[in-house]
CSV table of C-alpha atoms in Angstrom, one decimal:
chain,number,residue,atom,x,y,z
A,146,ALA,CA,8.0,-12.2,-7.7
A,147,GLN,CA,6.5,-12.5,-4.3
A,148,THR,CA,2.8,-13.0,-4.0
A,149,VAL,CA,0.5,-12.1,-1.2
A,150,THR,CA,-2.9,-13.8,-0.9
A,151,GLN,CA,-5.9,-12.6,1.2
A,152,SER,CA,-8.6,-15.2,0.8
A,153,GLN,CA,-11.3,-13.3,2.6
A,154,PRO,CA,-12.7,-10.5,0.4
A,155,GLU,CA,-15.2,-9.5,3.2
A,156,MET,CA,-15.4,-10.1,6.9
A,157,SER,CA,-17.8,-8.8,9.6
A,158,VAL,CA,-17.5,-8.7,13.4
A,159,GLN,CA,-19.8,-7.6,16.2
A,160,GLU,CA,-18.6,-4.6,18.1
A,161,ALA,CA,-16.4,-5.6,21.1
A,162,GLU,CA,-15.8,-9.1,19.6
A,163,THR,CA,-12.6,-10.5,18.1
A,164,VAL,CA,-11.9,-11.1,14.4
A,165,THR,CA,-9.0,-12.7,12.5
A,166,LEU,CA,-8.0,-11.7,9.0
A,167,SER,CA,-6.0,-14.2,7.0
A,168,CYS,CA,-2.9,-13.7,4.8
A,169,THR,CA,-0.5,-16.1,3.1
A,170,TYR,CA,2.5,-15.2,1.1
A,171,ASP,CA,4.9,-16.9,-1.2
A,172,THR,CA,8.7,-16.2,-1.1
A,173,SER,CA,12.0,-18.0,-1.3
A,174,GLU,CA,13.7,-15.3,0.8
A,175,SER,CA,14.5,-15.8,4.5
A,176,ASP,CA,14.8,-12.1,5.4
A,177,TYR,CA,11.7,-10.0,4.9
A,178,TYR,CA,9.1,-7.9,6.6
A,179,LEU,CA,5.3,-8.3,6.8
A,180,PHE,CA,2.8,-5.6,7.4
A,181,TRP,CA,-0.9,-5.0,7.8
A,182,TYR,CA,-2.2,-1.7,6.5
A,183,LYS,CA,-5.7,-0.3,7.1
A,184,GLN,CA,-7.4,1.8,4.4
A,185,PRO,CA,-10.5,3.7,5.5
A,186,PRO,CA,-12.8,5.4,3.1
A,187,SER,CA,-10.6,8.5,3.2
A,188,ARG,CA,-8.2,6.3,1.1
A,189,GLN,CA,-5.1,6.9,3.2
A,190,MET,CA,-3.2,3.7,4.0
A,191,ILE,CA,-2.4,3.5,7.6
A,192,LEU,CA,0.2,1.1,9.1
A,193,VAL,CA,-1.4,-1.1,11.7
A,194,ILE,CA,1.4,-3.5,12.6
A,195,ARG,CA,4.8,-4.8,11.4
A,196,GLN,CA,6.6,-8.1,11.8
A,197,GLU,CA,10.2,-8.9,11.0
A,198,ALA,CA,10.6,-12.4,9.6
A,199,TYR,CA,13.7,-13.1,11.8
A,200,LYS,CA,11.7,-12.5,15.0
A,201,GLN,CA,9.8,-15.5,16.4
A,202,GLN,CA,7.8,-13.4,18.8
A,203,ASN,CA,4.5,-12.2,17.3
A,204,ALA,CA,4.1,-8.4,17.1
A,205,THR,CA,1.4,-6.7,19.1
A,206,GLU,CA,0.1,-3.2,19.0
A,207,ASN,CA,-2.7,-2.5,21.5
A,208,ARG,CA,-5.8,-4.4,20.3
A,209,PHE,CA,-4.0,-5.6,17.2
A,210,SER,CA,-1.8,-8.7,17.1
A,211,VAL,CA,-0.5,-11.1,14.5
A,212,ASN,CA,0.0,-14.8,14.3
A,213,PHE,CA,3.1,-15.3,12.2
A,214,GLN,CA,3.8,-18.8,11.1
A,215,LYS,CA,7.0,-18.6,9.0
A,216,ALA,CA,7.2,-22.2,7.9
A,217,ALA,CA,3.6,-22.1,6.8
A,218,LYS,CA,4.1,-18.6,5.3
A,219,SER,CA,1.0,-17.3,7.1
A,220,PHE,CA,0.5,-13.9,8.7
A,221,SER,CA,-2.9,-13.4,10.2
A,222,LEU,CA,-4.2,-10.3,12.0
A,223,LYS,CA,-6.3,-10.5,15.1
A,224,ILE,CA,-8.3,-7.5,16.2
A,225,SER,CA,-9.6,-7.7,19.7
A,226,ASP,CA,-12.5,-5.7,21.2
A,227,SER,CA,-13.5,-4.5,17.7
A,228,GLN,CA,-14.6,-0.9,17.5
A,229,LEU,CA,-16.7,0.9,14.9
A,230,GLY,CA,-13.6,2.8,13.8
A,231,ASP,CA,-11.9,-0.4,12.8
A,232,ALA,CA,-14.2,-0.7,9.8
A,233,ALA,CA,-12.0,-0.4,6.7
A,234,MET,CA,-10.2,-2.3,4.0
A,235,TYR,CA,-7.2,-4.2,5.4
A,236,PHE,CA,-4.2,-5.1,3.2
A,237,CYS,CA,-1.5,-7.5,4.0
A,238,ALA,CA,1.9,-6.5,2.6
A,239,TYR,CA,5.3,-8.2,2.1
A,240,ARG,CA,8.5,-6.2,1.9
A,241,ASN,CA,11.7,-7.8,0.5
A,242,THR,CA,15.3,-6.8,1.1
A,243,GLY,CA,15.2,-4.6,-1.9
A,244,ASN,CA,12.6,-2.5,-0.1
A,245,GLN,CA,9.9,-3.5,-2.6
A,246,PHE,CA,6.3,-3.9,-1.2
A,247,TYR,CA,3.8,-6.4,-2.5
A,248,PHE,CA,0.1,-6.1,-1.4
A,249,GLY,CA,-2.7,-8.6,-1.2
A,250,THR,CA,-6.1,-7.8,-2.7
A,251,GLY,CA,-7.6,-6.7,0.7
A,252,THR,CA,-10.3,-7.7,3.1
A,253,SER,CA,-13.2,-5.4,3.7
A,254,LEU,CA,-14.0,-5.4,7.4
A,255,THR,CA,-17.5,-4.4,8.6
A,256,VAL,CA,-18.1,-3.8,12.3
A,257,ILE,CA,-21.7,-4.3,13.4
A,258,PRO,CA,-22.9,-2.2,16.3
B,103,GLU,CA,6.4,14.4,11.6
B,104,ALA,CA,4.8,15.6,8.4
B,105,GLY,CA,3.3,12.9,6.2
B,106,VAL,CA,3.5,12.2,2.5
B,107,ALA,CA,1.8,15.0,0.6
B,108,GLN,CA,0.0,14.4,-2.7
B,109,SER,CA,-1.9,16.7,-5.0
B,110,PRO,CA,-4.4,17.0,-6.4
B,111,ARG,CA,-6.9,14.9,-4.4
B,112,TYR,CA,-9.2,14.5,-7.3
B,113,LYS,CA,-8.9,14.9,-11.0
B,114,ILE,CA,-11.4,14.3,-13.8
B,115,ILE,CA,-10.2,14.4,-17.4
B,116,GLU,CA,-11.3,13.2,-20.8
B,117,LYS,CA,-9.6,10.3,-22.5
B,118,ARG,CA,-6.6,11.2,-24.6
B,119,GLN,CA,-5.9,14.2,-22.3
B,120,SER,CA,-2.8,14.4,-20.1
B,121,VAL,CA,-2.6,14.7,-16.4
B,122,ALA,CA,0.2,15.0,-13.8
B,123,PHE,CA,0.3,14.1,-10.1
B,124,TRP,CA,2.7,15.5,-7.5
B,125,CYS,CA,4.2,13.9,-4.4
B,126,ASN,CA,6.3,15.2,-1.6
B,127,PRO,CA,7.7,12.4,0.6
B,128,ILE,CA,8.6,12.4,4.2
B,129,SER,CA,11.9,14.3,4.7
B,130,GLY,CA,14.8,11.9,4.7
B,131,HIS,CA,13.0,9.0,3.1
B,132,ALA,CA,15.2,7.8,0.2
B,133,THR,CA,12.7,5.4,-1.2
B,134,LEU,CA,9.6,6.7,-3.0
B,135,TYR,CA,6.9,4.6,-4.7
B,136,TRP,CA,4.0,5.3,-7.0
B,137,TYR,CA,1.1,2.8,-6.8
B,138,GLN,CA,-2.0,2.4,-8.9
B,139,GLN,CA,-5.1,1.2,-7.0
B,140,ILE,CA,-8.1,0.2,-9.0
B,141,LEU,CA,-11.4,0.1,-7.2
B,142,GLY,CA,-11.7,-3.1,-5.2
B,143,GLN,CA,-8.1,-4.2,-5.7
B,144,GLY,CA,-4.8,-3.9,-3.8
B,145,PRO,CA,-2.2,-1.3,-4.7
B,146,LYS,CA,0.0,-2.2,-7.7
B,147,LEU,CA,3.5,-0.8,-7.9
B,148,LEU,CA,4.1,1.4,-10.9
B,149,ILE,CA,7.6,2.7,-10.1
B,150,GLN,CA,10.1,2.7,-7.2
B,151,PHE,CA,12.8,5.3,-6.8
B,152,GLN,CA,15.8,5.2,-4.5
B,153,ASN,CA,16.9,8.8,-4.2
B,154,ASN,CA,16.5,10.0,-7.8
B,155,GLY,CA,17.3,6.7,-9.4
B,156,VAL,CA,14.7,4.2,-10.6
B,157,VAL,CA,14.8,0.8,-8.8
B,158,ASP,CA,11.8,-0.9,-10.4
B,159,ASP,CA,9.5,0.3,-13.2
B,160,SER,CA,8.7,-3.0,-14.7
B,161,GLN,CA,4.9,-2.5,-14.3
B,162,LEU,CA,4.9,1.1,-15.6
B,163,PRO,CA,3.1,1.4,-19.0
B,164,LYS,CA,6.0,3.4,-20.5
B,165,ASP,CA,4.1,4.2,-23.7
B,166,ARG,CA,1.9,6.6,-21.7
B,167,PHE,CA,3.2,6.9,-18.1
B,168,SER,CA,6.3,8.7,-17.0
B,169,ALA,CA,7.7,9.6,-13.6
B,170,GLU,CA,10.6,11.5,-12.3
B,171,ARG,CA,12.0,12.4,-8.9
B,172,LEU,CA,13.5,15.8,-8.7
B,173,LYS,CA,16.7,16.0,-6.8
B,174,GLY,CA,15.8,12.9,-4.9
B,175,VAL,CA,12.9,14.6,-3.1
B,176,ASP,CA,9.6,15.5,-4.8
B,177,SER,CA,8.2,13.3,-7.6
B,178,THR,CA,5.7,13.7,-10.4
B,179,LEU,CA,3.8,11.0,-12.3
B,180,LYS,CA,2.4,11.8,-15.7
B,181,ILE,CA,-0.1,10.1,-17.9
B,182,GLN,CA,-0.2,11.1,-21.6
B,183,PRO,CA,-2.6,10.3,-23.2
B,184,ALA,CA,-5.0,8.9,-20.6
B,185,LYS,CA,-7.3,5.9,-21.3
B,186,LEU,CA,-10.5,5.0,-19.6
B,187,GLU,CA,-8.8,2.1,-17.8
B,188,ASP,CA,-6.4,4.5,-16.1
B,189,SER,CA,-9.3,5.5,-13.8
B,190,ALA,CA,-7.9,4.7,-10.3
B,191,VAL,CA,-6.4,6.1,-7.2
B,192,TYR,CA,-2.8,6.9,-7.5
B,193,LEU,CA,-0.9,6.5,-4.2
B,194,CYS,CA,2.5,7.8,-3.4
B,195,ALA,CA,4.5,6.3,-0.5
B,196,SER,CA,7.9,6.8,1.0
B,197,SER,CA,9.9,4.6,3.3
B,198,LEU,CA,12.9,3.9,5.4
B,199,ARG,CA,11.9,0.6,6.9
B,200,LYS,CA,8.1,0.9,6.6
B,201,ALA,CA,6.1,2.6,4.0
B,202,PHE,CA,4.0,5.7,4.7
B,203,PHE,CA,1.3,6.7,2.3
B,204,GLY,CA,-0.2,9.9,1.1
B,205,GLN,CA,-4.0,10.3,0.7
B,206,GLY,CA,-3.8,9.5,-3.0
B,207,THR,CA,-5.2,11.2,-6.1
B,208,ARG,CA,-8.5,9.8,-7.5
B,209,LEU,CA,-8.4,10.0,-11.2
B,210,THR,CA,-11.5,9.6,-13.3
B,211,VAL,CA,-11.1,9.4,-17.1
B,212,VAL,CA,-14.3,10.0,-19.0
């Protein structure tokens, strides 16, 4: 089975600064998708950004961007101009061709005013 | 578009009692998932449906958990009898290419 590893249980960032959350995964497949989900205290998992493995270009969504290194099986999330509303748990997720999702253990992000 | 609906939001039961959760996925989403999320951990897949067929239930404790998907739309997850370690948030998600999650049901077993 695929595994997803998030090695940073907790991170903090000053408001308006930039923070990078790390994620690595293990797979033998060549075709897959990677995601970052945000889970605020309300518990609802919200999709932040998605990356298709066959695309070399890193995905970007406003202040959120990824650094996808396929050979290294690394998929980090960069949050620019951090805002108080960015504080949440962030989960890295892997989706295989069978539409099965595997999640990391999460990184708790604190934004300091 | 309407999101994934789950009910109830909260449930407290005593151990050995039974409980059921309901999920209504986004219209047109063939794939439906139930996840268990224990506090401080990532979601763990319990069962995955494709329409009304089971794709993966390898991590579902089948001696006490059961799930069904009615007519390939709504789904229910049941626990009978509940144990203390079943205390968790139960998340339902549906997907086409990306997964959308409901707000979850927080179950407390006392």
